[in-house]
mmCIF file with all atom_site columns, C-alpha atoms in Angstrom:
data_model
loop_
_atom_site.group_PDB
_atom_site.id
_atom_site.type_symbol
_atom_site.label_atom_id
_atom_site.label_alt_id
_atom_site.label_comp_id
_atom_site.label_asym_id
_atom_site.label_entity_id
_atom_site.label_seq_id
_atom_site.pdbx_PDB_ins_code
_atom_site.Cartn_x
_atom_site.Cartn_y
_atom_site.Cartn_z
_atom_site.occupancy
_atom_site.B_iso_or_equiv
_atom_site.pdbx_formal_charge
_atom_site.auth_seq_id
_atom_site.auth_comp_id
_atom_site.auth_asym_id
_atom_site.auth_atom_id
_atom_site.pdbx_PDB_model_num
ATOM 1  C CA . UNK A 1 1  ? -61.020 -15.204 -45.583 1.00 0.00 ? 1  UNK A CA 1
ATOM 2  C CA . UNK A 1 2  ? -58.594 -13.547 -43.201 1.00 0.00 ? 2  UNK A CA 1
ATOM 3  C CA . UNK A 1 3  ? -56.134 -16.262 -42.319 1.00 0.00 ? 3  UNK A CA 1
ATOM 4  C CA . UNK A 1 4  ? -55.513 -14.343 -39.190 1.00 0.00 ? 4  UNK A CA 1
ATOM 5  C CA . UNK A 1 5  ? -59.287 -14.198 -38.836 1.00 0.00 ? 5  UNK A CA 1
ATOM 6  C CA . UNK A 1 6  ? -60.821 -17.026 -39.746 1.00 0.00 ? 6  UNK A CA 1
ATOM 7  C CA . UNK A 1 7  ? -64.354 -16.469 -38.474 1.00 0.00 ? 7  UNK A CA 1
ATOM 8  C CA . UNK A 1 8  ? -65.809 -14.299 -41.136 1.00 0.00 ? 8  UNK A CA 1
ATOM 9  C CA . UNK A 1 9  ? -65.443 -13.937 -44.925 1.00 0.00 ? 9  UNK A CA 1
ATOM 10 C CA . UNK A 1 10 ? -64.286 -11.004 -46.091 1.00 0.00 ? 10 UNK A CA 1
ATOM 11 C CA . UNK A 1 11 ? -66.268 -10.872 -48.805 1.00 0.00 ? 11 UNK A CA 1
ATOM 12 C CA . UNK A 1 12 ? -69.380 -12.577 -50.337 1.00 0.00 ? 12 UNK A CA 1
ATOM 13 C CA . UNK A 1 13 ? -70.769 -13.037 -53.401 1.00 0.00 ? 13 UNK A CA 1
ATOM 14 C CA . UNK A 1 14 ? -74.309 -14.323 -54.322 1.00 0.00 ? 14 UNK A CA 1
ATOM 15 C CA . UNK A 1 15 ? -73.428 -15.360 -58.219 1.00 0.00 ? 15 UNK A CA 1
ATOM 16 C CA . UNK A 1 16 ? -73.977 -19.209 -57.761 1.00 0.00 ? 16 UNK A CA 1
ATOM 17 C CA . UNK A 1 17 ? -77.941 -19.940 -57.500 1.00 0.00 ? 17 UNK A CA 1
ATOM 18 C CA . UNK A 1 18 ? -76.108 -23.607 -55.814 1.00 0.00 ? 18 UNK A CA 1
ATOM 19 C CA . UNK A 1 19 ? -73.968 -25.403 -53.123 1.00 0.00 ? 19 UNK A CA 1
ATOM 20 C CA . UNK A 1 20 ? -70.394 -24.131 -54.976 1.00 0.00 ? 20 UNK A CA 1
ATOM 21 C CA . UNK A 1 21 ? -68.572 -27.698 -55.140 1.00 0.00 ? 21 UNK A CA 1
ATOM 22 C CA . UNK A 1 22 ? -65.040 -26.298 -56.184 1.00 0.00 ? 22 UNK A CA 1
ATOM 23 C CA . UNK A 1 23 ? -62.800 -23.662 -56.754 1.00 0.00 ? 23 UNK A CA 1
ATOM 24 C CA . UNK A 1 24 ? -59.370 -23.293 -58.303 1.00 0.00 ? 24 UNK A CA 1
ATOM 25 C CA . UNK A 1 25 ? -56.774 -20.641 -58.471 1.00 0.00 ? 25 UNK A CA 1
ATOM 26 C CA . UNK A 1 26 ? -54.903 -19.440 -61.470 1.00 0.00 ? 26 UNK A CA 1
ATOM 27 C CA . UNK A 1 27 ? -51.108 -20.860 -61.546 1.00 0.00 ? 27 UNK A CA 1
ATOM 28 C CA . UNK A 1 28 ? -50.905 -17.459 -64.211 1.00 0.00 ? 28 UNK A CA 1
ATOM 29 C CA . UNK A 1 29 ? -52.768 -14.915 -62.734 1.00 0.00 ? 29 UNK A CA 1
ATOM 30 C CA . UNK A 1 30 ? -52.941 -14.822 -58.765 1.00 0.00 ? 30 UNK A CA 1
ATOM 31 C CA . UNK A 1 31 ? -56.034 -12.632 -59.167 1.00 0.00 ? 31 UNK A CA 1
ATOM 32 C CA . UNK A 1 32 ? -57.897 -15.432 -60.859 1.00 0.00 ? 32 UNK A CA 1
ATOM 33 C CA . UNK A 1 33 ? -60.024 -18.025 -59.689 1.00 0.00 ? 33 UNK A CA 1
ATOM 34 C CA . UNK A 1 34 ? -62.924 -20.585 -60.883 1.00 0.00 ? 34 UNK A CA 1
ATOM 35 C CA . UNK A 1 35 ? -65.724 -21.570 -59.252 1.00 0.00 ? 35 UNK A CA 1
ATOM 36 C CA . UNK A 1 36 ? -68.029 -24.520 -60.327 1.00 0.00 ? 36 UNK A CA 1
ATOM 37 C CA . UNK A 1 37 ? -71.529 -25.307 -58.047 1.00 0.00 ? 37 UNK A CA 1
ATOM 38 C CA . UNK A 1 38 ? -74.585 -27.653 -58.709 1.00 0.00 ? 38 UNK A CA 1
ATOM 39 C CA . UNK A 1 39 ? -76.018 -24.725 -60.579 1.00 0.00 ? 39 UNK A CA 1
ATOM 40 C CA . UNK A 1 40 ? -74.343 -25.920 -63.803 1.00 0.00 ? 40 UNK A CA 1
ATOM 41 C CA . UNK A 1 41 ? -72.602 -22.999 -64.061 1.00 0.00 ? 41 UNK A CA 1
ATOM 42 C CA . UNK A 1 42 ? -68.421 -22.217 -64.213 1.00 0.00 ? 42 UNK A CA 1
ATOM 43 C CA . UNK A 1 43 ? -67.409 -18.329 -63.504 1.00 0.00 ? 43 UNK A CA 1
ATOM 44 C CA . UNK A 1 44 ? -63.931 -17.072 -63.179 1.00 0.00 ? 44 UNK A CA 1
ATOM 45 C CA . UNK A 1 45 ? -63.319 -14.549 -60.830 1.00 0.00 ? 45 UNK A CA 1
ATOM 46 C CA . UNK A 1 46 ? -61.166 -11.637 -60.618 1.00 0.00 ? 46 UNK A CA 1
ATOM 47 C CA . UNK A 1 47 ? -60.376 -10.951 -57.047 1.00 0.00 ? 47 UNK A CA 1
ATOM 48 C CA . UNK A 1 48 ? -59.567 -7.399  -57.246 1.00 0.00 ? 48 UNK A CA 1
ATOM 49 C CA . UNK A 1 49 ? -63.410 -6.980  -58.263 1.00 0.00 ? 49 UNK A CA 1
ATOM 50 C CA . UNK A 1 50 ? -65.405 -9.734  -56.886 1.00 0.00 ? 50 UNK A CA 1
ATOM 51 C CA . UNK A 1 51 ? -69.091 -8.433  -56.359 1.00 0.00 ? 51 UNK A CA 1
ATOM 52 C CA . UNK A 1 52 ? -69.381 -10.145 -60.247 1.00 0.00 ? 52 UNK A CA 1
ATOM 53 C CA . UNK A 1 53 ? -67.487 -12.744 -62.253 1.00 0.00 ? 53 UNK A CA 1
ATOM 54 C CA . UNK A 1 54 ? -65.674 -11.549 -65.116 1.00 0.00 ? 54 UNK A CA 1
ATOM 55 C CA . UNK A 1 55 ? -67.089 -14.876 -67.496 1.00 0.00 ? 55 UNK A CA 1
ATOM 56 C CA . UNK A 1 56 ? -69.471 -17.128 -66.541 1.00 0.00 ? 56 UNK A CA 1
ATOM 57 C CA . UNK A 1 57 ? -70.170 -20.580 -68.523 1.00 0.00 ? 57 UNK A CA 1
ATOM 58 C CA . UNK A 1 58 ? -73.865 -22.544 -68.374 1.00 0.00 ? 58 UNK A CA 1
ATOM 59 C CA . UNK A 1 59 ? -73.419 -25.975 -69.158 1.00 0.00 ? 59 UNK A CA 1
ATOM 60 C CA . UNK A 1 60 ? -76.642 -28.245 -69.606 1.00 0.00 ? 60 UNK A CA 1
ATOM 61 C CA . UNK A 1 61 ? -75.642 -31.577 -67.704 1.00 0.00 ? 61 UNK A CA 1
ATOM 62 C CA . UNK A 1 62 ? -75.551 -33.183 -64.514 1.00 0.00 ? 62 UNK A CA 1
ATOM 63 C CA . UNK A 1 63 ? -74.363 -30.577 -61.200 1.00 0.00 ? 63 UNK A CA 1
ATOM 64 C CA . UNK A 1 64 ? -70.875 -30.129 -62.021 1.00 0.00 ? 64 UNK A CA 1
ATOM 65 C CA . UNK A 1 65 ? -68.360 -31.691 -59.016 1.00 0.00 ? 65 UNK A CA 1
ATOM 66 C CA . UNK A 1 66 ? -64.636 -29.984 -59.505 1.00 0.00 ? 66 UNK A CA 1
ATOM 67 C CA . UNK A 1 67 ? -63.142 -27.645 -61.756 1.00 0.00 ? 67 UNK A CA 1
ATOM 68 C CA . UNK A 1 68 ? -59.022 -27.121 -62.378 1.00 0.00 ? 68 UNK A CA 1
ATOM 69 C CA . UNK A 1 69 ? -57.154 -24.519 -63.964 1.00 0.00 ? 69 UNK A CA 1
ATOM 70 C CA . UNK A 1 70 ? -54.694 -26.309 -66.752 1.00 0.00 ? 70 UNK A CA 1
ATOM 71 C CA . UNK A 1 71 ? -51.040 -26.016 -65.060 1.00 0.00 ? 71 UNK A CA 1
ATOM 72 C CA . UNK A 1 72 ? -49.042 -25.385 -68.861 1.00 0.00 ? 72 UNK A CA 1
ATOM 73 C CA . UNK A 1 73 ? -52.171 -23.782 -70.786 1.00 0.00 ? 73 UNK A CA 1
ATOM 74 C CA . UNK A 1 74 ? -53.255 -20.932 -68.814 1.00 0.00 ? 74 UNK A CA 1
ATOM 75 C CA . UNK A 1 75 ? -56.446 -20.955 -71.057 1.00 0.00 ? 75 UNK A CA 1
ATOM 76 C CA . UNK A 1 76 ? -57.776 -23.988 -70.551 1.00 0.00 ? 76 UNK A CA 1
ATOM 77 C CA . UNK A 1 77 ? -59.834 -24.903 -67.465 1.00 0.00 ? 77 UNK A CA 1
ATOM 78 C CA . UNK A 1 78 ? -61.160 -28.534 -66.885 1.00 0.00 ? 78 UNK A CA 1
ATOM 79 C CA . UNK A 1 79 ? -64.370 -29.585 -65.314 1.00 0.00 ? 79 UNK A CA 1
ATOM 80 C CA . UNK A 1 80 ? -66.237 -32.412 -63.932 1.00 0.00 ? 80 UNK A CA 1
ATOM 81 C CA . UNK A 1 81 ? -69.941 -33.794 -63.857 1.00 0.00 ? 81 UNK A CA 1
ATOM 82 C CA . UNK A 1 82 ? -71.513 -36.398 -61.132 1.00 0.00 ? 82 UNK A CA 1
#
């Protein structure tokens, strides 16, 4: 979103088949972000290409409710299930 602009996205994406239920930005990499949705699915985002995740993870549980980036680890990402 445009934070002066508020009223439209300014860009889209279709890659979750589900409601996305959380989203966390890189402390590392301010072009990084995760997503996690009911889908079951985690993708990480880089922002200066966004039409497509750059990794995307299937898990085979319950919807999936948050996700975090690790704040001393920068490769490790935590999630939770319902």
């Amino acid at each position: 979103f445009n934070l002066n602009d508020a009223r439209s996205p300014l860009q889209t994406t279709l890659s979750h088949q589900r409601n996305v239920r959380s989203f966390s930005f890189s402390l590392f990499d301010p072009n990084v972000i995760a997503s996690c949705a009911a889908d079951n699915c985690i993708h990480l985002w880089d922002v200066r290409k966004a039409q497509n995740p750059s990794s995307s993870l299937k898990v085979f549980t319950s919807g999936l409710s948050s996700v975090k980036f690790n704040k001393i680890n920068q490769h490790l990402l935590a999630s939770r299930f319902l």
